[in-house]
């Protein structure tokens, strides 16, 4: 397992271990479906790409499949430390990725990220909203721990951003509809998209 879980209660450890396996499975499923869609097979996943990224062109679907597969492999093998922020330092957020050195993100743009990522330091810090969120999305709350974990993983391995005023389901859908290039780099869009495949 690539997660290094530090200072968390046993219930959180169990939840994160479950999320780890579910996230890898969802990423692989999404990657396979994007490959099929890129080759002209109509699948439900085509609609998911339209909803969250505003693009179903073959070139985009192939690139998306590659990024999803790469993310699954990296999550599976690279050490990612996850811990709770100290109580006195917790903010009204779900989590944040702590990338210790700028160069630790640079491999994401390289051809062989599994090799280049060796020896890098990746860390996710959990904050107040994490502990109140459902493990998986519900009809009343799409902002799940699964979505949050994928959001943070996309920062680490895909160099996504928190685009200004671009959080939440409705905003992300509008972003995909009107600003597709921005949606493709927005971490929340990635989180919602990947949870469609759980």
PDB file of C-alpha atoms in Angstrom:
ATOM      1  CA  UNK A   1       0.000   0.000   0.000  1.00  0.00           C
ATOM      2  CA  UNK A   2       1.295   3.434  -0.902  1.00  0.00           C
ATOM      3  CA  UNK A   3      -0.512   5.383   1.831  1.00  0.00           C
ATOM      4  CA  UNK A   4       1.436   6.250   4.964  1.00  0.00           C
ATOM      5  CA  UNK A   5      -1.216   7.009   7.565  1.00  0.00           C
ATOM      6  CA  UNK A   6       0.062   8.959  10.533  1.00  0.00           C
ATOM      7  CA  UNK A   7      -1.628   9.907  13.820  1.00  0.00           C
ATOM      8  CA  UNK A   8      -5.136   8.930  12.708  1.00  0.00           C
ATOM      9  CA  UNK A   9      -7.742   6.984  14.697  1.00  0.00           C
ATOM     10  CA  UNK A  10      -8.335   3.393  13.600  1.00  0.00           C
ATOM     11  CA  UNK A  11     -11.698   4.296  12.031  1.00  0.00           C
ATOM     12  CA  UNK A  12      -9.986   6.838   9.752  1.00  0.00           C
ATOM     13  CA  UNK A  13      -7.257   4.347   8.860  1.00  0.00           C
ATOM     14  CA  UNK A  14      -9.904   1.826   7.781  1.00  0.00           C
ATOM     15  CA  UNK A  15     -11.759   4.471   5.760  1.00  0.00           C
ATOM     16  CA  UNK A  16      -8.592   5.613   3.988  1.00  0.00           C
ATOM     17  CA  UNK A  17      -7.546   2.048   3.197  1.00  0.00           C
ATOM     18  CA  UNK A  18     -10.984   1.467   1.662  1.00  0.00           C
ATOM     19  CA  UNK A  19     -10.783   4.727  -0.284  1.00  0.00           C
ATOM     20  CA  UNK A  20      -7.312   3.831  -1.558  1.00  0.00           C
ATOM     21  CA  UNK A  21      -8.541   0.578  -3.130  1.00  0.00           C
ATOM     22  CA  UNK A  22     -11.762   2.141  -4.443  1.00  0.00           C
ATOM     23  CA  UNK A  23      -9.872   5.045  -5.985  1.00  0.00           C
ATOM     24  CA  UNK A  24      -7.436   2.796  -7.861  1.00  0.00           C
ATOM     25  CA  UNK A  25     -10.319   0.648  -9.143  1.00  0.00           C
ATOM     26  CA  UNK A  26     -12.332   3.701 -10.247  1.00  0.00           C
ATOM     27  CA  UNK A  27      -9.334   5.229 -12.029  1.00  0.00           C
ATOM     28  CA  UNK A  28      -8.628   1.991 -13.908  1.00  0.00           C
ATOM     29  CA  UNK A  29     -12.289   1.565 -14.838  1.00  0.00           C
ATOM     30  CA  UNK A  30     -12.484   5.171 -16.036  1.00  0.00           C
ATOM     31  CA  UNK A  31      -9.284   4.783 -18.057  1.00  0.00           C
ATOM     32  CA  UNK A  32     -10.568   1.650 -19.795  1.00  0.00           C
ATOM     33  CA  UNK A  33     -13.896   3.280 -20.615  1.00  0.00           C
ATOM     34  CA  UNK A  34     -12.178   6.396 -21.972  1.00  0.00           C
ATOM     35  CA  UNK A  35     -10.069   4.197 -24.276  1.00  0.00           C
ATOM     36  CA  UNK A  36     -13.214   2.530 -25.596  1.00  0.00           C
ATOM     37  CA  UNK A  37     -14.896   5.909 -26.077  1.00  0.00           C
ATOM     38  CA  UNK A  38     -11.820   7.275 -27.886  1.00  0.00           C
ATOM     39  CA  UNK A  39     -12.110   4.355 -30.316  1.00  0.00           C
ATOM     40  CA  UNK A  40     -15.705   5.209 -31.133  1.00  0.00           C
ATOM     41  CA  UNK A  41     -17.626   2.994 -28.740  1.00  0.00           C
ATOM     42  CA  UNK A  42     -20.414   4.952 -27.118  1.00  0.00           C
ATOM     43  CA  UNK A  43     -20.433   4.421 -23.371  1.00  0.00           C
ATOM     44  CA  UNK A  44     -21.933   6.165 -20.388  1.00  0.00           C
ATOM     45  CA  UNK A  45     -18.469   7.514 -19.713  1.00  0.00           C
ATOM     46  CA  UNK A  46     -18.717   9.767 -22.761  1.00  0.00           C
ATOM     47  CA  UNK A  47     -21.446  11.696 -20.955  1.00  0.00           C
ATOM     48  CA  UNK A  48     -19.310  11.937 -17.817  1.00  0.00           C
ATOM     49  CA  UNK A  49     -16.475  13.491 -19.793  1.00  0.00           C
ATOM     50  CA  UNK A  50     -18.902  15.977 -21.340  1.00  0.00           C
ATOM     51  CA  UNK A  51     -20.410  16.828 -17.941  1.00  0.00           C
ATOM     52  CA  UNK A  52     -17.154  17.396 -16.062  1.00  0.00           C
ATOM     53  CA  UNK A  53     -14.685  18.432 -18.788  1.00  0.00           C
ATOM     54  CA  UNK A  54     -16.847  19.670 -21.670  1.00  0.00           C
ATOM     55  CA  UNK A  55     -15.019  17.549 -24.234  1.00  0.00           C
ATOM     56  CA  UNK A  56     -15.586  14.146 -25.859  1.00  0.00           C
ATOM     57  CA  UNK A  57     -13.157  14.452 -28.761  1.00  0.00           C
ATOM     58  CA  UNK A  58     -11.035  11.333 -29.402  1.00  0.00           C
ATOM     59  CA  UNK A  59      -7.798  13.226 -28.699  1.00  0.00           C
ATOM     60  CA  UNK A  60      -9.062  14.407 -25.313  1.00  0.00           C
ATOM     61  CA  UNK A  61     -10.440  10.964 -24.402  1.00  0.00           C
ATOM     62  CA  UNK A  62      -7.081   9.338 -25.221  1.00  0.00           C
ATOM     63  CA  UNK A  63      -5.202  11.918 -23.124  1.00  0.00           C
ATOM     64  CA  UNK A  64      -7.716  11.489 -20.315  1.00  0.00           C
ATOM     65  CA  UNK A  65      -7.344   7.688 -20.396  1.00  0.00           C
ATOM     66  CA  UNK A  66      -3.563   8.070 -20.150  1.00  0.00           C
ATOM     67  CA  UNK A  67      -3.769  10.461 -17.170  1.00  0.00           C
ATOM     68  CA  UNK A  68      -6.256   8.214 -15.367  1.00  0.00           C
ATOM     69  CA  UNK A  69      -4.076   5.139 -15.877  1.00  0.00           C
ATOM     70  CA  UNK A  70      -0.959   7.040 -14.791  1.00  0.00           C
ATOM     71  CA  UNK A  71      -2.728   8.256 -11.645  1.00  0.00           C
ATOM     72  CA  UNK A  72      -3.859   4.732 -10.735  1.00  0.00           C
ATOM     73  CA  UNK A  73      -0.297   3.426 -11.087  1.00  0.00           C
ATOM     74  CA  UNK A  74       1.212   6.260  -9.072  1.00  0.00           C
ATOM     75  CA  UNK A  75      -1.359   5.953  -6.270  1.00  0.00           C
ATOM     76  CA  UNK A  76      -0.651   2.237  -6.156  1.00  0.00           C
ATOM     77  CA  UNK A  77       3.114   2.497  -5.785  1.00  0.00           C
ATOM     78  CA  UNK A  78       4.172   5.953  -4.582  1.00  0.00           C
ATOM     79  CA  UNK A  79       4.243   6.740  -0.858  1.00  0.00           C
ATOM     80  CA  UNK A  80       1.694   9.408   0.078  1.00  0.00           C
ATOM     81  CA  UNK A  81       1.660  10.502   3.699  1.00  0.00           C
ATOM     82  CA  UNK A  82      -1.794  11.374   5.052  1.00  0.00           C
ATOM     83  CA  UNK A  83      -2.308  12.941   8.462  1.00  0.00           C
ATOM     84  CA  UNK A  84      -4.757  15.192  10.266  1.00  0.00           C
ATOM     85  CA  UNK A  85      -3.808  18.797  10.810  1.00  0.00           C
ATOM     86  CA  UNK A  86      -3.320  19.618  14.501  1.00  0.00           C
ATOM     87  CA  UNK A  87      -6.645  20.653  16.058  1.00  0.00           C
ATOM     88  CA  UNK A  88      -5.468  24.219  16.627  1.00  0.00           C
ATOM     89  CA  UNK A  89      -4.463  24.534  12.957  1.00  0.00           C
ATOM     90  CA  UNK A  90      -7.503  22.980  11.261  1.00  0.00           C
ATOM     91  CA  UNK A  91      -9.301  25.270   8.861  1.00  0.00           C
ATOM     92  CA  UNK A  92     -12.797  25.092   7.349  1.00  0.00           C
ATOM     93  CA  UNK A  93     -11.672  22.961   4.408  1.00  0.00           C
ATOM     94  CA  UNK A  94     -11.598  19.274   3.488  1.00  0.00           C
ATOM     95  CA  UNK A  95      -7.877  18.738   2.952  1.00  0.00           C
ATOM     96  CA  UNK A  96      -4.802  20.149   1.295  1.00  0.00           C
ATOM     97  CA  UNK A  97      -1.883  18.572  -0.509  1.00  0.00           C
ATOM     98  CA  UNK A  98       1.504  19.574   0.808  1.00  0.00           C
ATOM     99  CA  UNK A  99       4.120  19.273  -1.892  1.00  0.00           C
ATOM    100  CA  UNK A 100       7.377  19.962  -0.142  1.00  0.00           C
ATOM    101  CA  UNK A 101       9.420  20.984  -3.146  1.00  0.00           C
ATOM    102  CA  UNK A 102       8.252  22.508  -6.413  1.00  0.00           C
ATOM    103  CA  UNK A 103      10.360  20.030  -8.361  1.00  0.00           C
ATOM    104  CA  UNK A 104       8.361  17.177  -6.793  1.00  0.00           C
ATOM    105  CA  UNK A 105       5.509  18.069  -9.156  1.00  0.00           C
ATOM    106  CA  UNK A 106       7.590  18.436 -12.279  1.00  0.00           C
ATOM    107  CA  UNK A 107       7.664  14.695 -13.074  1.00  0.00           C
ATOM    108  CA  UNK A 108       3.943  14.832 -13.861  1.00  0.00           C
ATOM    109  CA  UNK A 109       4.818  16.445 -17.168  1.00  0.00           C
ATOM    110  CA  UNK A 110       7.449  13.823 -18.016  1.00  0.00           C
ATOM    111  CA  UNK A 111       7.121  10.650 -20.062  1.00  0.00           C
ATOM    112  CA  UNK A 112       8.029   8.197 -17.310  1.00  0.00           C
ATOM    113  CA  UNK A 113       6.518   9.493 -14.058  1.00  0.00           C
ATOM    114  CA  UNK A 114       6.933   6.186 -12.190  1.00  0.00           C
ATOM    115  CA  UNK A 115      10.715   6.455 -12.488  1.00  0.00           C
ATOM    116  CA  UNK A 116      11.002  10.213 -12.048  1.00  0.00           C
ATOM    117  CA  UNK A 117       8.709  10.231  -8.976  1.00  0.00           C
ATOM    118  CA  UNK A 118      10.991   7.968  -6.939  1.00  0.00           C
ATOM    119  CA  UNK A 119      12.305   9.715  -3.846  1.00  0.00           C
ATOM    120  CA  UNK A 120       9.733  12.511  -4.002  1.00  0.00           C
ATOM    121  CA  UNK A 121       7.679  13.630  -0.998  1.00  0.00           C
ATOM    122  CA  UNK A 122       3.902  13.733  -1.208  1.00  0.00           C
ATOM    123  CA  UNK A 123       1.627  14.588   1.684  1.00  0.00           C
ATOM    124  CA  UNK A 124      -2.064  15.284   2.288  1.00  0.00           C
ATOM    125  CA  UNK A 125      -3.287  17.072   5.401  1.00  0.00           C
ATOM    126  CA  UNK A 126      -6.884  16.544   6.565  1.00  0.00           C
ATOM    127  CA  UNK A 127      -8.966  19.452   7.879  1.00  0.00           C
ATOM    128  CA  UNK A 128     -12.368  20.053   9.516  1.00  0.00           C
ATOM    129  CA  UNK A 129     -14.716  19.270   6.627  1.00  0.00           C
ATOM    130  CA  UNK A 130     -13.027  15.922   5.922  1.00  0.00           C
ATOM    131  CA  UNK A 131     -14.251  14.471   9.200  1.00  0.00           C
ATOM    132  CA  UNK A 132     -17.859  15.536   8.526  1.00  0.00           C
ATOM    133  CA  UNK A 133     -18.049  14.415   4.890  1.00  0.00           C
ATOM    134  CA  UNK A 134     -19.599  11.097   3.804  1.00  0.00           C
ATOM    135  CA  UNK A 135     -17.124   8.451   2.676  1.00  0.00           C
ATOM    136  CA  UNK A 136     -18.812   8.289  -0.737  1.00  0.00           C
ATOM    137  CA  UNK A 137     -21.164  10.821  -2.270  1.00  0.00           C
ATOM    138  CA  UNK A 138     -24.822  10.743  -1.348  1.00  0.00           C
ATOM    139  CA  UNK A 139     -27.840  12.272  -3.121  1.00  0.00           C
ATOM    140  CA  UNK A 140     -27.669  15.143  -0.630  1.00  0.00           C
ATOM    141  CA  UNK A 141     -23.902  15.551  -0.451  1.00  0.00           C
ATOM    142  CA  UNK A 142     -21.636  15.059  -3.478  1.00  0.00           C
ATOM    143  CA  UNK A 143     -18.606  16.386  -1.583  1.00  0.00           C
ATOM    144  CA  UNK A 144     -17.367  13.078  -0.245  1.00  0.00           C
ATOM    145  CA  UNK A 145     -14.065  11.916   1.166  1.00  0.00           C
ATOM    146  CA  UNK A 146     -13.572   9.947  -2.058  1.00  0.00           C
ATOM    147  CA  UNK A 147     -14.013  13.124  -4.111  1.00  0.00           C
ATOM    148  CA  UNK A 148     -11.702  15.025  -1.753  1.00  0.00           C
ATOM    149  CA  UNK A 149      -8.972  12.390  -1.962  1.00  0.00           C
ATOM    150  CA  UNK A 150      -9.115  12.399  -5.777  1.00  0.00           C
ATOM    151  CA  UNK A 151      -9.106  16.222  -5.726  1.00  0.00           C
ATOM    152  CA  UNK A 152      -5.871  16.237  -3.716  1.00  0.00           C
ATOM    153  CA  UNK A 153      -4.317  13.370  -5.703  1.00  0.00           C
ATOM    154  CA  UNK A 154      -4.973  15.339  -8.901  1.00  0.00           C
ATOM    155  CA  UNK A 155      -2.964  18.242  -7.441  1.00  0.00           C
ATOM    156  CA  UNK A 156      -0.076  15.903  -6.687  1.00  0.00           C
ATOM    157  CA  UNK A 157       0.029  13.762  -9.818  1.00  0.00           C
ATOM    158  CA  UNK A 158      -1.733  15.818 -12.507  1.00  0.00           C
ATOM    159  CA  UNK A 159      -0.712  19.357 -11.492  1.00  0.00           C
ATOM    160  CA  UNK A 160      -4.337  20.525 -11.265  1.00  0.00           C
ATOM    161  CA  UNK A 161      -5.284  23.784  -9.593  1.00  0.00           C
ATOM    162  CA  UNK A 162      -8.045  25.142  -7.408  1.00  0.00           C
ATOM    163  CA  UNK A 163      -9.402  27.521 -10.002  1.00  0.00           C
ATOM    164  CA  UNK A 164     -10.876  30.699  -8.467  1.00  0.00           C
ATOM    165  CA  UNK A 165     -14.551  30.287  -7.523  1.00  0.00           C
ATOM    166  CA  UNK A 166     -14.639  26.859  -9.174  1.00  0.00           C
ATOM    167  CA  UNK A 167     -15.650  24.494  -6.394  1.00  0.00           C
ATOM    168  CA  UNK A 168     -18.872  22.549  -6.027  1.00  0.00           C
ATOM    169  CA  UNK A 169     -20.953  20.477  -8.431  1.00  0.00           C
ATOM    170  CA  UNK A 170     -22.948  23.247 -10.108  1.00  0.00           C
ATOM    171  CA  UNK A 171     -19.951  25.515 -10.619  1.00  0.00           C
ATOM    172  CA  UNK A 172     -17.845  22.663 -12.011  1.00  0.00           C
ATOM    173  CA  UNK A 173     -20.572  21.730 -14.503  1.00  0.00           C
ATOM    174  CA  UNK A 174     -20.802  25.336 -15.672  1.00  0.00           C
ATOM    175  CA  UNK A 175     -17.041  25.484 -15.977  1.00  0.00           C
ATOM    176  CA  UNK A 176     -17.083  22.391 -18.218  1.00  0.00           C
ATOM    177  CA  UNK A 177     -19.887  23.844 -20.329  1.00  0.00           C
ATOM    178  CA  UNK A 178     -18.371  27.280 -20.901  1.00  0.00           C
ATOM    179  CA  UNK A 179     -14.645  27.010 -20.085  1.00  0.00           C
ATOM    180  CA  UNK A 180     -13.606  23.461 -20.924  1.00  0.00           C
ATOM    181  CA  UNK A 181      -9.823  24.131 -20.867  1.00  0.00           C
ATOM    182  CA  UNK A 182     -10.141  25.498 -17.334  1.00  0.00           C
ATOM    183  CA  UNK A 183     -12.356  22.584 -16.212  1.00  0.00           C
ATOM    184  CA  UNK A 184      -9.649  20.167 -17.373  1.00  0.00           C
ATOM    185  CA  UNK A 185      -7.193  21.711 -14.914  1.00  0.00           C
ATOM    186  CA  UNK A 186      -9.621  22.147 -11.994  1.00  0.00           C
ATOM    187  CA  UNK A 187      -9.167  19.654  -9.154  1.00  0.00           C
ATOM    188  CA  UNK A 188     -12.846  19.527  -8.159  1.00  0.00           C
ATOM    189  CA  UNK A 189     -13.830  18.533 -11.712  1.00  0.00           C
ATOM    190  CA  UNK A 190     -11.420  15.599 -11.524  1.00  0.00           C
ATOM    191  CA  UNK A 191     -12.778  14.529  -8.159  1.00  0.00           C
ATOM    192  CA  UNK A 192     -16.398  14.528  -9.308  1.00  0.00           C
ATOM    193  CA  UNK A 193     -15.522  12.853 -12.618  1.00  0.00           C
ATOM    194  CA  UNK A 194     -13.623   9.924 -11.084  1.00  0.00           C
ATOM    195  CA  UNK A 195     -16.319   9.254  -8.490  1.00  0.00           C
ATOM    196  CA  UNK A 196     -18.739   8.592 -11.374  1.00  0.00           C
ATOM    197  CA  UNK A 197     -16.826   5.326 -11.905  1.00  0.00           C
ATOM    198  CA  UNK A 198     -16.958   4.012  -8.355  1.00  0.00           C
TER     199      UNK A 198
END
